[in-house]
Amino acid sequence: MITKNEIKNAQRIVIKVGTSTLNHSTGHLNIHQIDLLVRQLSDLANQGKEILLVTSGAVGAGLDRMKKKQKPTSIPEKQALAAIGQGILMHIYEKLFSEYGQTVAQVLLTKENSVHYSQYINSRNALLSLLKMHTIPIINENDVVAIEQLKIGDNDTLSAIVAGLVDADLLILLTDIDGLYNKNPQTHADAALLKKVTEITPHIETIAGGAGTKFGTGGMFTKIQAAKIAMSSGVTMVIANGSRKNIINDVLSGEFCGTVFPAREAHLKQRKTWLAFGKNISGSITVDNGCEAALIKNGSSILAAGVIDFSGIFSAGNTVRVLSTDNREIARGIINYGANALTKILGHNTCEFSSLLAGKIYDEVIHRDNMVLMI
Ligand code: GLU
């Protein structure tokens, strides 16, 4: 099977580890587990593989050190705990990785770093340089300075963005459950593990805890959102149980102990990956069936005649989702018209624009070069 070999041969690997894997249920660090993780990663680095670790646990470590049982609700306090915990986390990684002969580098990213293309490319170059120097970048969101509304918010998404950013071959999300199940395994004894998911359908989103369902467990929803990003960026993703011994080696040996999400064939170019996943989404437009078909079959630009509705407050140059009439996200792109102008030209032919609008006229609402298909 092609995916098995791809996984075995993966050279550049991003591993994401969650707080549930790093901590005991007491809230204290699970040093044994962290040591096992570091040993496996160091051994992979010794084999010549390029390793990037995306780690959570900063806030958790801060809570533990300050002897607090619950996350504070105030943002400055959360930021303070992240600042305390990030140092503790890095200290233990630095100590353990250096015992195994590895050099690590702390990289703290924010959403801002992906919103601006120049910063996006700078982050990529810095990470690639670190890999070239045979170091292991240890990445977290910069929780201390990231403004709540502008946060990536979860490290599943962050790890998928990082995997796309560095053109990784594989992304492994380590969590406290074996993978994605067809039902909630905590409440259904007959729940079965899905070994392979080739497409993120609405059904998959539902079983992962999408809107209106009760199946959501262990942050599976954000993992599925991460899978979307990874797959579209040409990165195969695996969800596996971080508490299983040698889990990373097992995944890499092709013994799937988890759920695999194979990369899509078409690998998005850097700029398109950034377009789709780096930028903030400001709104959405809904296109008719004819426009959808032209988009999917021919990669056509979107014209106002095919747009039937929109939502959100956006300006020209913002990124919007393109939805089908049944509300599926089919593309993302940079829109040439703000919401006010779009109201005036919705459903109209391009030749009518000059009588409807003042200012710069574009033939397309979204040009094909500024659009990425999401299906
Ligand atoms: N960045 C957060 C932390 O280190 C974790 C976010 C997440 O768990 O997804 O505490």
CSV table of C-alpha atoms and ligand atoms in Angstrom, one decimal:
chain,number,residue,atom,x,y,z
A,1,MET,CA,0.0,0.0,0.0
A,2,ILE,CA,1.5,3.3,-1.1
A,3,THR,CA,0.7,5.2,2.1
A,4,LYS,CA,2.5,2.7,4.2
A,5,ASN,CA,5.7,3.1,2.2
A,6,GLU,CA,5.3,6.9,2.2
A,7,ILE,CA,5.1,6.8,6.0
A,8,LYS,CA,8.1,4.5,6.3
A,9,ASN,CA,10.1,6.7,4.0
A,10,ALA,CA,9.0,10.0,5.6
A,11,GLN,CA,12.0,12.2,6.0
A,12,ARG,CA,10.7,15.4,7.4
A,13,ILE,CA,8.3,14.7,10.2
A,14,VAL,CA,6.3,17.0,12.5
A,15,ILE,CA,5.2,15.5,15.8
A,16,LYS,CA,2.5,17.2,17.9
A,17,VAL,CA,2.1,16.3,21.5
A,18,GLY,CA,-0.8,17.4,23.6
A,19,THR,CA,-1.0,18.3,27.3
A,20,SER,CA,-2.8,15.1,28.0
A,21,THR,CA,0.2,13.1,26.8
A,22,LEU,CA,2.7,15.3,28.7
A,23,ASN,CA,0.9,15.5,32.0
A,24,HIS,CA,-0.3,13.0,34.5
A,25,SER,CA,-4.0,13.3,35.6
A,26,THR,CA,-2.6,15.0,38.7
A,27,GLY,CA,-1.5,17.9,36.5
A,28,HIS,CA,2.2,17.2,37.1
A,29,LEU,CA,4.5,16.5,34.2
A,30,ASN,CA,4.7,12.9,33.1
A,31,ILE,CA,8.5,12.7,33.0
A,32,HIS,CA,8.6,9.1,32.0
A,33,GLN,CA,6.4,9.7,29.0
A,34,ILE,CA,8.3,12.9,28.0
A,35,ASP,CA,11.5,10.9,28.2
A,36,LEU,CA,10.1,8.1,26.0
A,37,LEU,CA,9.0,10.8,23.5
A,38,VAL,CA,12.4,12.5,23.5
A,39,ARG,CA,14.2,9.1,23.1
A,40,GLN,CA,12.2,8.1,20.1
A,41,LEU,CA,12.6,11.5,18.5
A,42,SER,CA,16.3,11.6,19.2
A,43,ASP,CA,16.7,8.1,17.6
A,44,LEU,CA,14.9,9.3,14.5
A,45,ALA,CA,17.1,12.3,14.3
A,46,ASN,CA,20.1,9.9,14.6
A,47,GLN,CA,18.7,8.0,11.6
A,48,GLY,CA,19.0,11.2,9.6
A,49,LYS,CA,15.3,12.2,9.7
A,50,GLU,CA,14.4,15.8,10.2
A,51,ILE,CA,12.2,16.3,13.2
A,52,LEU,CA,10.1,19.2,14.4
A,53,LEU,CA,8.2,19.0,17.7
A,54,VAL,CA,5.0,21.0,18.2
A,55,THR,CA,4.3,20.9,21.9
A,56,SER,CA,1.5,22.1,24.1
A,57,GLY,CA,1.6,22.1,27.9
A,58,ALA,CA,3.0,25.6,28.6
A,59,VAL,CA,-0.1,26.8,30.4
A,60,GLY,CA,-0.4,23.3,32.1
A,61,ALA,CA,3.2,23.5,33.4
A,62,GLY,CA,2.6,27.1,34.6
A,63,LEU,CA,-0.6,26.0,36.5
A,64,ASP,CA,1.3,23.2,38.1
A,65,ARG,CA,4.3,25.3,39.2
A,66,MET,CA,2.0,28.0,40.7
A,67,LYS,CA,0.0,25.3,42.4
A,68,LYS,CA,-3.3,26.3,40.7
A,69,LYS,CA,-5.9,23.7,40.1
A,70,GLN,CA,-7.9,25.5,37.4
A,71,LYS,CA,-7.1,27.6,34.4
A,72,PRO,CA,-7.7,31.3,35.2
A,73,THR,CA,-10.4,33.0,33.2
A,74,SER,CA,-8.6,36.3,32.8
A,75,ILE,CA,-6.4,36.6,29.7
A,76,PRO,CA,-3.4,38.4,31.4
A,77,GLU,CA,-3.3,35.6,34.0
A,78,LYS,CA,-3.4,32.9,31.3
A,79,GLN,CA,-0.6,34.7,29.5
A,80,ALA,CA,1.5,34.9,32.7
A,81,LEU,CA,1.1,31.2,33.3
A,82,ALA,CA,2.1,30.4,29.7
A,83,ALA,CA,5.2,32.6,30.2
A,84,ILE,CA,6.1,30.6,33.4
A,85,GLY,CA,5.3,27.2,31.9
A,86,GLN,CA,7.0,27.7,28.5
A,87,GLY,CA,10.3,28.0,30.3
A,88,ILE,CA,9.7,24.9,32.4
A,89,LEU,CA,8.7,23.0,29.3
A,90,MET,CA,11.8,24.1,27.4
A,91,HIS,CA,14.0,23.3,30.4
A,92,ILE,CA,12.9,19.7,30.5
A,93,TYR,CA,13.1,19.3,26.7
A,94,GLU,CA,16.6,20.9,26.6
A,95,LYS,CA,17.8,18.7,29.4
A,96,LEU,CA,16.5,15.4,28.0
A,97,PHE,CA,17.3,16.1,24.3
A,98,SER,CA,20.8,17.1,25.2
A,99,GLU,CA,21.2,13.9,27.2
A,100,TYR,CA,20.5,12.1,23.9
A,101,GLY,CA,23.0,14.3,22.1
A,102,GLN,CA,20.4,16.6,20.3
A,103,THR,CA,20.3,20.3,20.1
A,104,VAL,CA,16.9,21.9,20.3
A,105,ALA,CA,15.6,25.4,19.4
A,106,GLN,CA,12.6,27.2,20.8
A,107,VAL,CA,10.3,28.7,18.1
A,108,LEU,CA,7.2,30.5,19.3
A,109,LEU,CA,4.7,31.4,16.5
A,110,THR,CA,1.6,33.6,16.4
A,111,LYS,CA,-1.2,33.9,13.9
A,112,GLU,CA,0.4,37.2,12.8
A,113,ASN,CA,3.4,35.2,11.5
A,114,SER,CA,1.1,33.5,9.1
A,115,VAL,CA,-1.2,36.4,8.2
A,116,HIS,CA,1.6,38.4,6.5
A,117,TYR,CA,3.2,36.6,3.6
A,118,SER,CA,6.6,38.0,4.3
A,119,GLN,CA,6.5,36.8,7.9
A,120,TYR,CA,5.2,33.4,6.7
A,121,ILE,CA,8.2,33.0,4.4
A,122,ASN,CA,10.5,34.3,7.2
A,123,SER,CA,9.2,31.7,9.6
A,124,ARG,CA,9.7,29.0,6.9
A,125,ASN,CA,13.2,30.1,6.2
A,126,ALA,CA,14.1,30.1,9.9
A,127,LEU,CA,12.7,26.6,10.4
A,128,LEU,CA,14.5,25.2,7.4
A,129,SER,CA,17.8,26.7,8.6
A,130,LEU,CA,17.3,25.0,11.9
A,131,LEU,CA,16.7,21.7,10.2
A,132,LYS,CA,19.8,22.3,8.1
A,133,MET,CA,21.8,22.8,11.3
A,134,HIS,CA,20.5,19.3,12.4
A,135,THR,CA,18.6,20.8,15.4
A,136,ILE,CA,15.1,19.9,16.5
A,137,PRO,CA,12.8,23.0,16.5
A,138,ILE,CA,10.4,22.9,19.4
A,139,ILE,CA,7.4,24.9,18.5
A,140,ASN,CA,4.5,26.4,20.4
A,141,GLU,CA,2.1,29.2,19.9
A,142,ASN,CA,3.4,32.4,21.5
A,143,ASP,CA,0.6,32.4,24.1
A,144,VAL,CA,2.2,35.2,26.0
A,145,VAL,CA,1.8,37.9,23.3
A,146,ALA,CA,-0.9,36.4,21.0
A,147,ILE,CA,-4.1,38.4,21.3
A,148,GLU,CA,-7.0,36.1,22.0
A,149,GLN,CA,-9.0,37.0,18.8
A,150,LEU,CA,-5.9,36.6,16.6
A,151,LYS,CA,-4.7,33.3,18.0
A,152,ILE,CA,-4.4,30.1,16.0
A,153,GLY,CA,-5.8,28.8,19.3
A,154,ASP,CA,-5.0,25.2,19.3
A,155,ASN,CA,-1.8,23.3,18.6
A,156,ASP,CA,-3.5,20.7,16.3
A,157,THR,CA,-4.0,23.5,13.8
A,158,LEU,CA,-0.6,25.0,14.5
A,159,SER,CA,1.1,21.7,13.8
A,160,ALA,CA,-0.7,21.3,10.5
A,161,ILE,CA,0.2,24.9,9.5
A,162,VAL,CA,3.8,24.2,10.4
A,163,ALA,CA,3.8,20.9,8.5
A,164,GLY,CA,2.6,22.8,5.4
A,165,LEU,CA,5.1,25.6,6.0
A,166,VAL,CA,8.1,23.3,5.9
A,167,ASP,CA,6.8,20.8,3.3
A,168,ALA,CA,6.8,18.0,5.8
A,169,ASP,CA,6.2,14.4,4.6
A,170,LEU,CA,4.3,13.4,7.7
A,171,LEU,CA,2.5,14.9,10.6
A,172,ILE,CA,1.9,12.7,13.7
A,173,LEU,CA,-0.6,14.0,16.3
A,174,LEU,CA,-0.1,12.2,19.6
A,175,THR,CA,-3.1,12.2,21.8
A,176,ASP,CA,-4.8,10.2,24.6
A,177,ILE,CA,-6.9,8.1,22.3
A,178,ASP,CA,-6.0,5.6,19.5
A,179,GLY,CA,-7.4,7.6,16.7
A,180,LEU,CA,-10.8,8.6,15.2
A,181,TYR,CA,-13.7,6.2,16.0
A,182,ASN,CA,-16.9,5.9,14.1
A,183,LYS,CA,-18.8,6.5,17.4
A,184,ASN,CA,-17.8,7.8,20.8
A,185,PRO,CA,-15.8,4.9,22.3
A,186,GLN,CA,-16.5,6.2,25.8
A,187,THR,CA,-20.2,5.6,25.4
A,188,HIS,CA,-20.4,2.9,22.6
A,189,ALA,CA,-18.8,-0.4,23.3
A,190,ASP,CA,-19.1,-1.3,19.6
A,191,ALA,CA,-17.2,1.8,18.4
A,192,ALA,CA,-14.6,1.0,15.7
A,193,LEU,CA,-11.4,2.7,15.0
A,194,LEU,CA,-11.2,4.2,11.5
A,195,LYS,CA,-7.8,3.2,10.1
A,196,LYS,CA,-7.9,5.4,7.1
A,197,VAL,CA,-9.8,8.6,6.2
A,198,THR,CA,-9.2,9.7,2.6
A,199,GLU,CA,-11.7,12.6,2.6
A,200,ILE,CA,-13.0,14.9,5.3
A,201,THR,CA,-16.7,14.5,4.5
A,202,PRO,CA,-19.5,16.2,6.6
A,203,HIS,CA,-20.0,12.8,8.1
A,204,ILE,CA,-16.4,12.6,9.4
A,205,GLU,CA,-16.8,16.1,10.8
A,206,THR,CA,-19.9,15.0,12.6
A,207,ILE,CA,-18.4,12.0,14.2
A,208,ALA,CA,-15.4,14.1,15.2
A,209,GLY,CA,-17.7,16.3,17.2
A,210,GLY,CA,-18.9,18.8,14.6
A,211,ALA,CA,-21.8,21.2,15.3
A,212,GLY,CA,-24.8,19.5,16.8
A,213,THR,CA,-23.4,16.2,17.9
A,214,LYS,CA,-22.3,14.6,21.2
A,215,PHE,CA,-19.5,12.5,19.8
A,216,GLY,CA,-16.7,15.0,20.3
A,217,THR,CA,-13.9,13.5,22.5
A,218,GLY,CA,-10.4,14.7,23.3
A,219,GLY,CA,-10.4,17.6,20.9
A,220,MET,CA,-11.0,15.4,17.9
A,221,PHE,CA,-12.7,18.2,16.0
A,222,THR,CA,-9.6,20.4,15.9
A,223,LYS,CA,-7.6,17.3,14.8
A,224,ILE,CA,-10.0,16.9,11.8
A,225,GLN,CA,-9.6,20.5,10.9
A,226,ALA,CA,-5.8,19.9,11.1
A,227,ALA,CA,-6.2,16.9,8.8
A,228,LYS,CA,-7.9,19.2,6.2
A,229,ILE,CA,-5.0,21.6,6.3
A,230,ALA,CA,-2.4,18.8,6.2
A,231,MET,CA,-4.0,16.8,3.4
A,232,SER,CA,-4.5,19.9,1.2
A,233,SER,CA,-0.9,20.9,1.8
A,234,GLY,CA,0.3,17.5,0.6
A,235,VAL,CA,1.2,16.2,4.1
A,236,THR,CA,0.0,12.8,5.3
A,237,MET,CA,-1.3,13.0,8.9
A,238,VAL,CA,-1.7,10.3,11.5
A,239,ILE,CA,-3.6,10.5,14.8
A,240,ALA,CA,-2.1,8.0,17.3
A,241,ASN,CA,-2.1,7.3,21.0
A,242,GLY,CA,0.9,9.0,22.7
A,243,SER,CA,0.7,6.8,25.8
A,244,ARG,CA,1.5,3.7,23.8
A,245,LYS,CA,5.1,2.6,24.1
A,246,ASN,CA,7.2,3.1,20.9
A,247,ILE,CA,4.2,4.5,19.2
A,248,ILE,CA,6.2,6.8,16.9
A,249,ASN,CA,8.4,3.9,15.8
A,250,ASP,CA,5.3,1.7,15.2
A,251,VAL,CA,3.7,4.4,13.1
A,252,LEU,CA,6.9,4.8,11.1
A,253,SER,CA,7.3,1.1,10.6
A,254,GLY,CA,4.0,1.1,8.7
A,255,GLU,CA,2.2,-0.7,11.6
A,256,PHE,CA,-0.7,1.7,11.7
A,257,CYS,CA,-1.7,2.2,15.2
A,258,GLY,CA,-4.1,4.9,14.7
A,259,THR,CA,-6.0,6.8,11.9
A,260,VAL,CA,-4.1,7.9,8.8
A,261,PHE,CA,-5.2,10.8,6.6
A,262,PRO,CA,-3.3,10.4,3.3
A,263,ALA,CA,-2.0,13.6,1.6
A,264,ARG,CA,-3.8,14.7,-1.5
A,265,GLU,CA,-1.9,14.3,-4.7
A,266,ALA,CA,-1.9,17.9,-5.7
A,267,HIS,CA,0.5,19.7,-3.5
A,268,LEU,CA,-0.4,23.3,-3.0
A,269,LYS,CA,2.4,25.8,-3.8
A,270,GLN,CA,3.7,27.8,-0.9
A,271,ARG,CA,1.7,30.9,-1.7
A,272,LYS,CA,-1.5,28.9,-2.1
A,273,THR,CA,-1.0,27.1,1.2
A,274,TRP,CA,-0.6,30.4,2.8
A,275,LEU,CA,-3.6,31.8,1.1
A,276,ALA,CA,-5.8,28.9,2.3
A,277,PHE,CA,-4.5,28.4,5.8
A,278,GLY,CA,-2.3,31.3,6.8
A,279,LYS,CA,-4.7,34.2,6.4
A,280,ASN,CA,-7.7,35.1,8.5
A,281,ILE,CA,-11.0,34.3,7.0
A,282,SER,CA,-13.3,37.4,6.9
A,283,GLY,CA,-16.5,36.1,5.5
A,284,SER,CA,-18.0,33.8,2.9
A,285,ILE,CA,-19.7,34.0,-0.5
A,286,THR,CA,-22.2,31.4,-1.9
A,287,VAL,CA,-22.0,30.5,-5.5
A,288,ASP,CA,-24.6,28.8,-7.8
A,289,ASN,CA,-24.3,25.3,-9.1
A,290,GLY,CA,-23.0,26.4,-12.5
A,291,CYS,CA,-20.2,28.5,-11.0
A,292,GLU,CA,-19.3,25.6,-8.6
A,293,ALA,CA,-19.0,23.2,-11.5
A,294,ALA,CA,-16.8,25.6,-13.5
A,295,LEU,CA,-14.7,26.1,-10.4
A,296,ILE,CA,-14.1,22.5,-9.8
A,297,LYS,CA,-13.8,21.2,-13.4
A,298,ASN,CA,-11.9,24.1,-15.0
A,299,GLY,CA,-10.5,26.0,-12.0
A,300,SER,CA,-12.3,29.1,-13.3
A,301,SER,CA,-12.3,32.5,-11.6
A,302,ILE,CA,-15.5,33.5,-9.8
A,303,LEU,CA,-17.7,36.1,-11.6
A,304,ALA,CA,-20.4,38.2,-9.9
A,305,ALA,CA,-23.0,36.5,-12.1
A,306,GLY,CA,-22.4,33.2,-10.2
A,307,VAL,CA,-22.5,34.7,-6.7
A,308,ILE,CA,-25.9,34.4,-5.0
A,309,ASP,CA,-25.2,35.4,-1.5
A,310,PHE,CA,-22.5,36.4,1.0
A,311,SER,CA,-22.0,36.9,4.7
A,312,GLY,CA,-19.5,38.7,6.9
A,313,ILE,CA,-18.0,42.2,6.8
A,314,PHE,CA,-15.0,42.1,4.5
A,315,SER,CA,-13.0,44.5,2.4
A,316,ALA,CA,-11.3,44.1,-0.9
A,317,GLY,CA,-8.1,42.0,-0.4
A,318,ASN,CA,-9.6,39.9,2.5
A,319,THR,CA,-9.8,36.1,2.3
A,320,VAL,CA,-13.3,34.6,2.2
A,321,ARG,CA,-14.7,31.1,2.0
A,322,VAL,CA,-16.5,30.0,-1.2
A,323,LEU,CA,-19.6,27.9,-0.3
A,324,SER,CA,-21.8,25.8,-2.4
A,325,THR,CA,-25.6,26.2,-2.3
A,326,ASP,CA,-25.7,23.3,0.3
A,327,ASN,CA,-23.1,25.1,2.4
A,328,ARG,CA,-20.0,23.0,1.7
A,329,GLU,CA,-16.7,24.9,1.6
A,330,ILE,CA,-15.4,24.5,-1.9
A,331,ALA,CA,-12.7,27.1,-2.1
A,332,ARG,CA,-11.0,30.0,-0.3
A,333,GLY,CA,-9.7,33.1,-2.0
A,334,ILE,CA,-8.8,36.7,-1.9
A,335,ILE,CA,-11.8,38.8,-2.9
A,336,ASN,CA,-11.5,41.8,-5.2
A,337,TYR,CA,-14.6,43.5,-3.8
A,338,GLY,CA,-15.7,44.5,-0.3
A,339,ALA,CA,-19.1,43.6,1.1
A,340,ASN,CA,-20.6,46.9,0.2
A,341,ALA,CA,-19.6,46.8,-3.5
A,342,LEU,CA,-20.5,43.1,-3.7
A,343,THR,CA,-24.1,43.9,-2.7
A,344,LYS,CA,-24.4,46.1,-5.8
A,345,ILE,CA,-23.0,43.7,-8.3
A,346,LEU,CA,-24.3,40.3,-7.0
A,347,GLY,CA,-25.7,38.3,-9.9
A,348,HIS,CA,-24.8,40.9,-12.5
A,349,ASN,CA,-22.7,40.5,-15.6
A,350,THR,CA,-19.2,42.1,-15.6
A,351,CYS,CA,-20.2,44.5,-18.5
A,352,GLU,CA,-22.8,46.1,-16.1
A,353,PHE,CA,-20.3,46.9,-13.4
A,354,SER,CA,-19.3,50.4,-14.6
A,355,SER,CA,-22.9,51.6,-14.2
A,356,LEU,CA,-23.2,50.0,-10.7
A,357,LEU,CA,-19.9,50.9,-9.1
A,358,ALA,CA,-17.5,53.8,-8.7
A,359,GLY,CA,-13.8,53.1,-8.4
A,360,LYS,CA,-11.6,50.3,-9.6
A,361,ILE,CA,-13.4,47.6,-11.6
A,362,TYR,CA,-12.2,44.0,-11.6
A,363,ASP,CA,-13.7,41.4,-14.0
A,364,GLU,CA,-13.6,38.7,-11.4
A,365,VAL,CA,-14.9,38.7,-7.8
A,366,ILE,CA,-12.1,36.2,-7.0
A,367,HIS,CA,-9.4,35.6,-9.6
A,368,ARG,CA,-8.3,31.9,-10.1
A,369,ASP,CA,-4.7,32.7,-9.2
A,370,ASN,CA,-5.9,33.9,-5.8
A,371,MET,CA,-8.0,30.9,-5.0
A,372,VAL,CA,-7.5,27.5,-3.6
A,373,LEU,CA,-9.9,24.6,-4.0
A,374,MET,CA,-10.8,23.0,-0.6
A,375,ILE,CA,-12.5,19.8,-1.9
B,1,GLU,N1,-0.3,26.6,23.4
B,1,GLU,C1,-1.0,26.0,24.5
B,1,GLU,C2,0.0,25.6,25.6
B,1,GLU,O1,1.1,25.4,25.4
B,1,GLU,C3,-1.7,24.7,24.1
B,1,GLU,C4,-2.7,24.8,23.0
B,1,GLU,C5,-3.3,23.4,22.8
B,1,GLU,O2,-3.4,22.6,23.7
B,1,GLU,O3,-3.8,23.1,21.7
B,1,GLU,O4,-0.4,25.5,26.8
